[in-house]
């Protein structure tokens, strides 16, 4: 796994040491490859659950110019649109320009958060349906961590199926804990009604370490095993809507499978039956 090349910004204008600075409030490490953090939310930031923003730190001082440039990378917002804080779920790449540093942040530190949210994994990009599938690999779970805490998800759909494929069992912890905590989510229990979480079907799988369910979700769907395990009908363009977020090969393979099943790709400007976003990592 490599870190996507970060976007650098010109510092032609004089900028404060940390432009768009937000304060880190919490950091949790899950494995030697994964961590999550929370930070303060810019007062003016409005976003739709499922969108992403640019996050980063100041890079090293350039010995030639003596200047520093922000080192930014796209991060899906893992917290829901109503939350007071911002949450992010990240990989750690030991030689990655950004995450080699970002993994060491502590509460009280500052991160750069550009308040310009964008993205296609939003409810607005889908037409009404009965069932929604969230398909994730690795840190591609992040936008679904937001959408699973978004009341509209349960207002719009009778059933919410979240699949998460990771290499190792420890990489499922963030998602599993989040889904478990939903049962006690005050806002969702109040707005949607107690027992709302019964709409959720969670299907975690691993590919390189033993767990309750092994295999890539793509193979498990193709063989019909996932449908049998979940006790659901196969994908159908009349009732099913889907969002995909994972590594590139996974995104492409699943996109083909959804197209074969008769679903059409949607966008903010033209809502349809499924949407796809890469997790910004390959
Ligand atoms: P595998 O271990 O068989 O490659 P990564 O950490 O490399 O991003 O992978 C995350 C998970 O996505 C792994 O479990 C990996 O399985 C799985 N994966 C990779 N490519 C595909 C694909 N084309 N379809 C389904 N799952 C995939």
mmCIF file with all atom_site columns, C-alpha atoms in Angstrom, residues 2-148:
data_model
loop_
_atom_site.group_PDB
_atom_site.id
_atom_site.type_symbol
_atom_site.label_atom_id
_atom_site.label_alt_id
_atom_site.label_comp_id
_atom_site.label_asym_id
_atom_site.label_entity_id
_atom_site.label_seq_id
_atom_site.pdbx_PDB_ins_code
_atom_site.Cartn_x
_atom_site.Cartn_y
_atom_site.Cartn_z
_atom_site.occupancy
_atom_site.B_iso_or_equiv
_atom_site.pdbx_formal_charge
_atom_site.auth_seq_id
_atom_site.auth_comp_id
_atom_site.auth_asym_id
_atom_site.auth_atom_id
_atom_site.pdbx_PDB_model_num
ATOM 1   C CA . UNK A 1 2   ? 1.371   3.391  -0.915 1.00 0.00 ? 2   UNK A CA 1
ATOM 2   C CA . UNK A 1 3   ? 0.265   6.834  0.061  1.00 0.00 ? 3   UNK A CA 1
ATOM 3   C CA . UNK A 1 4   ? -1.225  8.929  -2.721 1.00 0.00 ? 4   UNK A CA 1
ATOM 4   C CA . UNK A 1 5   ? 1.029   11.797 -3.756 1.00 0.00 ? 5   UNK A CA 1
ATOM 5   C CA . UNK A 1 6   ? -0.078  14.730 -1.600 1.00 0.00 ? 6   UNK A CA 1
ATOM 6   C CA . UNK A 1 7   ? -1.158  17.995 -3.093 1.00 0.00 ? 7   UNK A CA 1
ATOM 7   C CA . UNK A 1 8   ? 1.162   20.883 -2.301 1.00 0.00 ? 8   UNK A CA 1
ATOM 8   C CA . UNK A 1 9   ? 0.110   24.479 -2.329 1.00 0.00 ? 9   UNK A CA 1
ATOM 9   C CA . UNK A 1 10  ? 2.086   27.498 -3.304 1.00 0.00 ? 10  UNK A CA 1
ATOM 10  C CA . UNK A 1 11  ? 3.065   29.782 -0.463 1.00 0.00 ? 11  UNK A CA 1
ATOM 11  C CA . UNK A 1 12  ? 3.534   32.790 -2.709 1.00 0.00 ? 12  UNK A CA 1
ATOM 12  C CA . UNK A 1 13  ? 1.375   34.817 -0.354 1.00 0.00 ? 13  UNK A CA 1
ATOM 13  C CA . UNK A 1 14  ? 2.464   35.112 3.253  1.00 0.00 ? 14  UNK A CA 1
ATOM 14  C CA . UNK A 1 15  ? 0.459   32.562 5.240  1.00 0.00 ? 15  UNK A CA 1
ATOM 15  C CA . UNK A 1 16  ? 0.222   31.870 8.964  1.00 0.00 ? 16  UNK A CA 1
ATOM 16  C CA . UNK A 1 17  ? 2.304   28.906 10.186 1.00 0.00 ? 17  UNK A CA 1
ATOM 17  C CA . UNK A 1 18  ? -0.770  26.685 10.026 1.00 0.00 ? 18  UNK A CA 1
ATOM 18  C CA . UNK A 1 19  ? -3.435  28.037 7.701  1.00 0.00 ? 19  UNK A CA 1
ATOM 19  C CA . UNK A 1 20  ? -6.942  26.675 8.392  1.00 0.00 ? 20  UNK A CA 1
ATOM 20  C CA . UNK A 1 21  ? -5.643  25.154 11.626 1.00 0.00 ? 21  UNK A CA 1
ATOM 21  C CA . UNK A 1 22  ? -7.871  22.915 13.733 1.00 0.00 ? 22  UNK A CA 1
ATOM 22  C CA . UNK A 1 23  ? -6.969  21.384 17.086 1.00 0.00 ? 23  UNK A CA 1
ATOM 23  C CA . UNK A 1 24  ? -6.686  17.625 17.512 1.00 0.00 ? 24  UNK A CA 1
ATOM 24  C CA . UNK A 1 25  ? -8.938  16.421 20.337 1.00 0.00 ? 25  UNK A CA 1
ATOM 25  C CA . UNK A 1 26  ? -8.521  12.618 20.249 1.00 0.00 ? 26  UNK A CA 1
ATOM 26  C CA . UNK A 1 27  ? -6.306  9.999  18.601 1.00 0.00 ? 27  UNK A CA 1
ATOM 27  C CA . UNK A 1 28  ? -6.905  6.216  18.573 1.00 0.00 ? 28  UNK A CA 1
ATOM 28  C CA . UNK A 1 29  ? -4.558  3.632  17.110 1.00 0.00 ? 29  UNK A CA 1
ATOM 29  C CA . UNK A 1 30  ? -6.026  0.359  15.880 1.00 0.00 ? 30  UNK A CA 1
ATOM 30  C CA . UNK A 1 31  ? -3.165  -1.508 14.234 1.00 0.00 ? 31  UNK A CA 1
ATOM 31  C CA . UNK A 1 32  ? 0.323   -0.613 13.058 1.00 0.00 ? 32  UNK A CA 1
ATOM 32  C CA . UNK A 1 33  ? -1.348  0.458  9.785  1.00 0.00 ? 33  UNK A CA 1
ATOM 33  C CA . UNK A 1 34  ? -4.489  2.238  11.007 1.00 0.00 ? 34  UNK A CA 1
ATOM 34  C CA . UNK A 1 35  ? -5.541  5.089  13.291 1.00 0.00 ? 35  UNK A CA 1
ATOM 35  C CA . UNK A 1 36  ? -8.369  7.579  13.694 1.00 0.00 ? 36  UNK A CA 1
ATOM 36  C CA . UNK A 1 37  ? -8.407  11.107 15.053 1.00 0.00 ? 37  UNK A CA 1
ATOM 37  C CA . UNK A 1 38  ? -10.844 13.836 15.925 1.00 0.00 ? 38  UNK A CA 1
ATOM 38  C CA . UNK A 1 39  ? -10.352 17.568 15.666 1.00 0.00 ? 39  UNK A CA 1
ATOM 39  C CA . UNK A 1 40  ? -12.330 20.757 16.139 1.00 0.00 ? 40  UNK A CA 1
ATOM 40  C CA . UNK A 1 41  ? -14.757 21.780 13.384 1.00 0.00 ? 41  UNK A CA 1
ATOM 41  C CA . UNK A 1 42  ? -14.381 25.070 11.530 1.00 0.00 ? 42  UNK A CA 1
ATOM 42  C CA . UNK A 1 43  ? -17.369 27.214 12.540 1.00 0.00 ? 43  UNK A CA 1
ATOM 43  C CA . UNK A 1 44  ? -18.301 27.932 8.943  1.00 0.00 ? 44  UNK A CA 1
ATOM 44  C CA . UNK A 1 45  ? -17.958 24.367 7.630  1.00 0.00 ? 45  UNK A CA 1
ATOM 45  C CA . UNK A 1 46  ? -21.134 22.754 6.304  1.00 0.00 ? 46  UNK A CA 1
ATOM 46  C CA . UNK A 1 47  ? -20.832 19.371 4.588  1.00 0.00 ? 47  UNK A CA 1
ATOM 47  C CA . UNK A 1 48  ? -22.984 16.451 3.512  1.00 0.00 ? 48  UNK A CA 1
ATOM 48  C CA . UNK A 1 49  ? -22.341 13.093 5.203  1.00 0.00 ? 49  UNK A CA 1
ATOM 49  C CA . UNK A 1 50  ? -20.039 11.069 2.903  1.00 0.00 ? 50  UNK A CA 1
ATOM 50  C CA . UNK A 1 51  ? -17.999 13.993 1.562  1.00 0.00 ? 51  UNK A CA 1
ATOM 51  C CA . UNK A 1 52  ? -14.253 14.559 1.878  1.00 0.00 ? 52  UNK A CA 1
ATOM 52  C CA . UNK A 1 53  ? -11.930 17.492 2.611  1.00 0.00 ? 53  UNK A CA 1
ATOM 53  C CA . UNK A 1 54  ? -8.204  18.152 2.299  1.00 0.00 ? 54  UNK A CA 1
ATOM 54  C CA . UNK A 1 55  ? -6.290  17.486 5.512  1.00 0.00 ? 55  UNK A CA 1
ATOM 55  C CA . UNK A 1 56  ? -2.632  17.925 6.268  1.00 0.00 ? 56  UNK A CA 1
ATOM 56  C CA . UNK A 1 57  ? 0.330   19.365 8.086  1.00 0.00 ? 57  UNK A CA 1
ATOM 57  C CA . UNK A 1 58  ? 3.045   21.829 7.214  1.00 0.00 ? 58  UNK A CA 1
ATOM 58  C CA . UNK A 1 59  ? 5.833   20.086 5.331  1.00 0.00 ? 59  UNK A CA 1
ATOM 59  C CA . UNK A 1 60  ? 9.497   20.361 6.187  1.00 0.00 ? 60  UNK A CA 1
ATOM 60  C CA . UNK A 1 61  ? 11.360  23.620 5.599  1.00 0.00 ? 61  UNK A CA 1
ATOM 61  C CA . UNK A 1 62  ? 12.781  23.678 2.087  1.00 0.00 ? 62  UNK A CA 1
ATOM 62  C CA . UNK A 1 63  ? 16.544  24.183 2.654  1.00 0.00 ? 63  UNK A CA 1
ATOM 63  C CA . UNK A 1 64  ? 16.829  26.162 -0.597 1.00 0.00 ? 64  UNK A CA 1
ATOM 64  C CA . UNK A 1 65  ? 13.986  28.613 -0.024 1.00 0.00 ? 65  UNK A CA 1
ATOM 65  C CA . UNK A 1 66  ? 13.654  28.424 3.752  1.00 0.00 ? 66  UNK A CA 1
ATOM 66  C CA . UNK A 1 67  ? 9.891   28.111 3.221  1.00 0.00 ? 67  UNK A CA 1
ATOM 67  C CA . UNK A 1 68  ? 7.351   25.492 4.247  1.00 0.00 ? 68  UNK A CA 1
ATOM 68  C CA . UNK A 1 69  ? 4.421   24.293 2.183  1.00 0.00 ? 69  UNK A CA 1
ATOM 69  C CA . UNK A 1 70  ? 1.273   22.592 3.442  1.00 0.00 ? 70  UNK A CA 1
ATOM 70  C CA . UNK A 1 71  ? 1.262   18.863 2.728  1.00 0.00 ? 71  UNK A CA 1
ATOM 71  C CA . UNK A 1 72  ? -2.360  17.957 2.036  1.00 0.00 ? 72  UNK A CA 1
ATOM 72  C CA . UNK A 1 73  ? -4.279  14.820 1.169  1.00 0.00 ? 73  UNK A CA 1
ATOM 73  C CA . UNK A 1 74  ? -7.959  14.084 0.580  1.00 0.00 ? 74  UNK A CA 1
ATOM 74  C CA . UNK A 1 75  ? -9.661  12.488 3.579  1.00 0.00 ? 75  UNK A CA 1
ATOM 75  C CA . UNK A 1 76  ? -13.240 11.308 3.795  1.00 0.00 ? 76  UNK A CA 1
ATOM 76  C CA . UNK A 1 77  ? -14.967 12.843 6.775  1.00 0.00 ? 77  UNK A CA 1
ATOM 77  C CA . UNK A 1 78  ? -15.868 9.928  9.049  1.00 0.00 ? 78  UNK A CA 1
ATOM 78  C CA . UNK A 1 79  ? -18.117 11.954 11.350 1.00 0.00 ? 79  UNK A CA 1
ATOM 79  C CA . UNK A 1 80  ? -21.718 12.788 10.404 1.00 0.00 ? 80  UNK A CA 1
ATOM 80  C CA . UNK A 1 81  ? -22.783 16.223 9.172  1.00 0.00 ? 81  UNK A CA 1
ATOM 81  C CA . UNK A 1 82  ? -24.435 17.128 12.491 1.00 0.00 ? 82  UNK A CA 1
ATOM 82  C CA . UNK A 1 83  ? -21.419 16.383 14.698 1.00 0.00 ? 83  UNK A CA 1
ATOM 83  C CA . UNK A 1 84  ? -19.625 19.213 16.526 1.00 0.00 ? 84  UNK A CA 1
ATOM 84  C CA . UNK A 1 85  ? -16.243 17.593 15.930 1.00 0.00 ? 85  UNK A CA 1
ATOM 85  C CA . UNK A 1 86  ? -14.608 16.205 12.806 1.00 0.00 ? 86  UNK A CA 1
ATOM 86  C CA . UNK A 1 87  ? -13.399 12.595 12.682 1.00 0.00 ? 87  UNK A CA 1
ATOM 87  C CA . UNK A 1 88  ? -10.998 10.969 10.219 1.00 0.00 ? 88  UNK A CA 1
ATOM 88  C CA . UNK A 1 89  ? -9.797  7.405  9.698  1.00 0.00 ? 89  UNK A CA 1
ATOM 89  C CA . UNK A 1 90  ? -6.330  6.995  8.242  1.00 0.00 ? 90  UNK A CA 1
ATOM 90  C CA . UNK A 1 91  ? -3.695  4.549  7.191  1.00 0.00 ? 91  UNK A CA 1
ATOM 91  C CA . UNK A 1 92  ? -0.112  4.925  8.396  1.00 0.00 ? 92  UNK A CA 1
ATOM 92  C CA . UNK A 1 93  ? 2.495   4.612  5.693  1.00 0.00 ? 93  UNK A CA 1
ATOM 93  C CA . UNK A 1 94  ? 5.948   4.609  7.269  1.00 0.00 ? 94  UNK A CA 1
ATOM 94  C CA . UNK A 1 95  ? 7.574   6.402  4.334  1.00 0.00 ? 95  UNK A CA 1
ATOM 95  C CA . UNK A 1 96  ? 4.435   8.275  3.261  1.00 0.00 ? 96  UNK A CA 1
ATOM 96  C CA . UNK A 1 97  ? 5.080   12.034 3.050  1.00 0.00 ? 97  UNK A CA 1
ATOM 97  C CA . UNK A 1 98  ? 2.018   12.922 5.119  1.00 0.00 ? 98  UNK A CA 1
ATOM 98  C CA . UNK A 1 99  ? 0.941   9.885  7.132  1.00 0.00 ? 99  UNK A CA 1
ATOM 99  C CA . UNK A 1 100 ? 4.476   9.172  8.392  1.00 0.00 ? 100 UNK A CA 1
ATOM 100 C CA . UNK A 1 101 ? 4.060   12.466 10.307 1.00 0.00 ? 101 UNK A CA 1
ATOM 101 C CA . UNK A 1 102 ? 0.303   12.525 10.826 1.00 0.00 ? 102 UNK A CA 1
ATOM 102 C CA . UNK A 1 103 ? 0.358   9.218  12.701 1.00 0.00 ? 103 UNK A CA 1
ATOM 103 C CA . UNK A 1 104 ? 2.270   10.934 15.529 1.00 0.00 ? 104 UNK A CA 1
ATOM 104 C CA . UNK A 1 105 ? -0.253  13.712 16.217 1.00 0.00 ? 105 UNK A CA 1
ATOM 105 C CA . UNK A 1 106 ? -1.474  14.093 19.787 1.00 0.00 ? 106 UNK A CA 1
ATOM 106 C CA . UNK A 1 107 ? -4.434  15.904 21.341 1.00 0.00 ? 107 UNK A CA 1
ATOM 107 C CA . UNK A 1 108 ? -3.621  19.618 21.413 1.00 0.00 ? 108 UNK A CA 1
ATOM 108 C CA . UNK A 1 109 ? -1.637  19.515 18.151 1.00 0.00 ? 109 UNK A CA 1
ATOM 109 C CA . UNK A 1 110 ? -2.864  21.380 15.099 1.00 0.00 ? 110 UNK A CA 1
ATOM 110 C CA . UNK A 1 111 ? -3.771  19.979 11.684 1.00 0.00 ? 111 UNK A CA 1
ATOM 111 C CA . UNK A 1 112 ? -4.696  21.859 8.516  1.00 0.00 ? 112 UNK A CA 1
ATOM 112 C CA . UNK A 1 113 ? -8.298  21.338 7.396  1.00 0.00 ? 113 UNK A CA 1
ATOM 113 C CA . UNK A 1 114 ? -9.360  23.080 4.191  1.00 0.00 ? 114 UNK A CA 1
ATOM 114 C CA . UNK A 1 115 ? -13.091 23.797 4.636  1.00 0.00 ? 115 UNK A CA 1
ATOM 115 C CA . UNK A 1 116 ? -14.127 22.894 1.080  1.00 0.00 ? 116 UNK A CA 1
ATOM 116 C CA . UNK A 1 117 ? -16.038 19.604 1.202  1.00 0.00 ? 117 UNK A CA 1
ATOM 117 C CA . UNK A 1 118 ? -16.710 17.658 -2.010 1.00 0.00 ? 118 UNK A CA 1
ATOM 118 C CA . UNK A 1 119 ? -17.593 14.113 -3.024 1.00 0.00 ? 119 UNK A CA 1
ATOM 119 C CA . UNK A 1 120 ? -20.022 11.770 -4.713 1.00 0.00 ? 120 UNK A CA 1
ATOM 120 C CA . UNK A 1 121 ? -20.847 9.392  -1.852 1.00 0.00 ? 121 UNK A CA 1
ATOM 121 C CA . UNK A 1 122 ? -23.853 11.457 -0.870 1.00 0.00 ? 122 UNK A CA 1
ATOM 122 C CA . UNK A 1 123 ? -27.547 10.681 -0.692 1.00 0.00 ? 123 UNK A CA 1
ATOM 123 C CA . UNK A 1 124 ? -28.224 13.469 -3.195 1.00 0.00 ? 124 UNK A CA 1
ATOM 124 C CA . UNK A 1 125 ? -26.488 11.424 -5.918 1.00 0.00 ? 125 UNK A CA 1
ATOM 125 C CA . UNK A 1 126 ? -28.903 8.482  -5.571 1.00 0.00 ? 126 UNK A CA 1
ATOM 126 C CA . UNK A 1 127 ? -32.522 8.108  -6.622 1.00 0.00 ? 127 UNK A CA 1
ATOM 127 C CA . UNK A 1 128 ? -34.963 6.631  -4.062 1.00 0.00 ? 128 UNK A CA 1
ATOM 128 C CA . UNK A 1 129 ? -34.726 2.908  -3.329 1.00 0.00 ? 129 UNK A CA 1
ATOM 129 C CA . UNK A 1 130 ? -35.529 0.338  -0.628 1.00 0.00 ? 130 UNK A CA 1
ATOM 130 C CA . UNK A 1 131 ? -32.115 -1.014 0.242  1.00 0.00 ? 131 UNK A CA 1
ATOM 131 C CA . UNK A 1 132 ? -28.718 0.639  0.330  1.00 0.00 ? 132 UNK A CA 1
ATOM 132 C CA . UNK A 1 133 ? -25.422 -1.227 0.119  1.00 0.00 ? 133 UNK A CA 1
ATOM 133 C CA . UNK A 1 134 ? -22.241 0.355  1.448  1.00 0.00 ? 134 UNK A CA 1
ATOM 134 C CA . UNK A 1 135 ? -19.226 -1.533 0.029  1.00 0.00 ? 135 UNK A CA 1
ATOM 135 C CA . UNK A 1 136 ? -15.850 -0.764 1.658  1.00 0.00 ? 136 UNK A CA 1
ATOM 136 C CA . UNK A 1 137 ? -12.304 -2.064 1.862  1.00 0.00 ? 137 UNK A CA 1
ATOM 137 C CA . UNK A 1 138 ? -9.735  -0.864 4.413  1.00 0.00 ? 138 UNK A CA 1
ATOM 138 C CA . UNK A 1 139 ? -9.987  2.862  5.210  1.00 0.00 ? 139 UNK A CA 1
ATOM 139 C CA . UNK A 1 140 ? -12.727 3.106  2.579  1.00 0.00 ? 140 UNK A CA 1
ATOM 140 C CA . UNK A 1 141 ? -15.002 2.517  5.564  1.00 0.00 ? 141 UNK A CA 1
ATOM 141 C CA . UNK A 1 142 ? -14.589 6.195  6.554  1.00 0.00 ? 142 UNK A CA 1
ATOM 142 C CA . UNK A 1 143 ? -17.403 7.818  4.506  1.00 0.00 ? 143 UNK A CA 1
ATOM 143 C CA . UNK A 1 144 ? -19.734 5.054  5.681  1.00 0.00 ? 144 UNK A CA 1
ATOM 144 C CA . UNK A 1 145 ? -18.814 5.821  9.296  1.00 0.00 ? 145 UNK A CA 1
ATOM 145 C CA . UNK A 1 146 ? -20.330 9.198  8.497  1.00 0.00 ? 146 UNK A CA 1
ATOM 146 C CA . UNK A 1 147 ? -23.347 7.896  6.561  1.00 0.00 ? 147 UNK A CA 1
ATOM 147 C CA . UNK A 1 148 ? -24.140 5.193  9.145  1.00 0.00 ? 148 UNK A CA 1
#
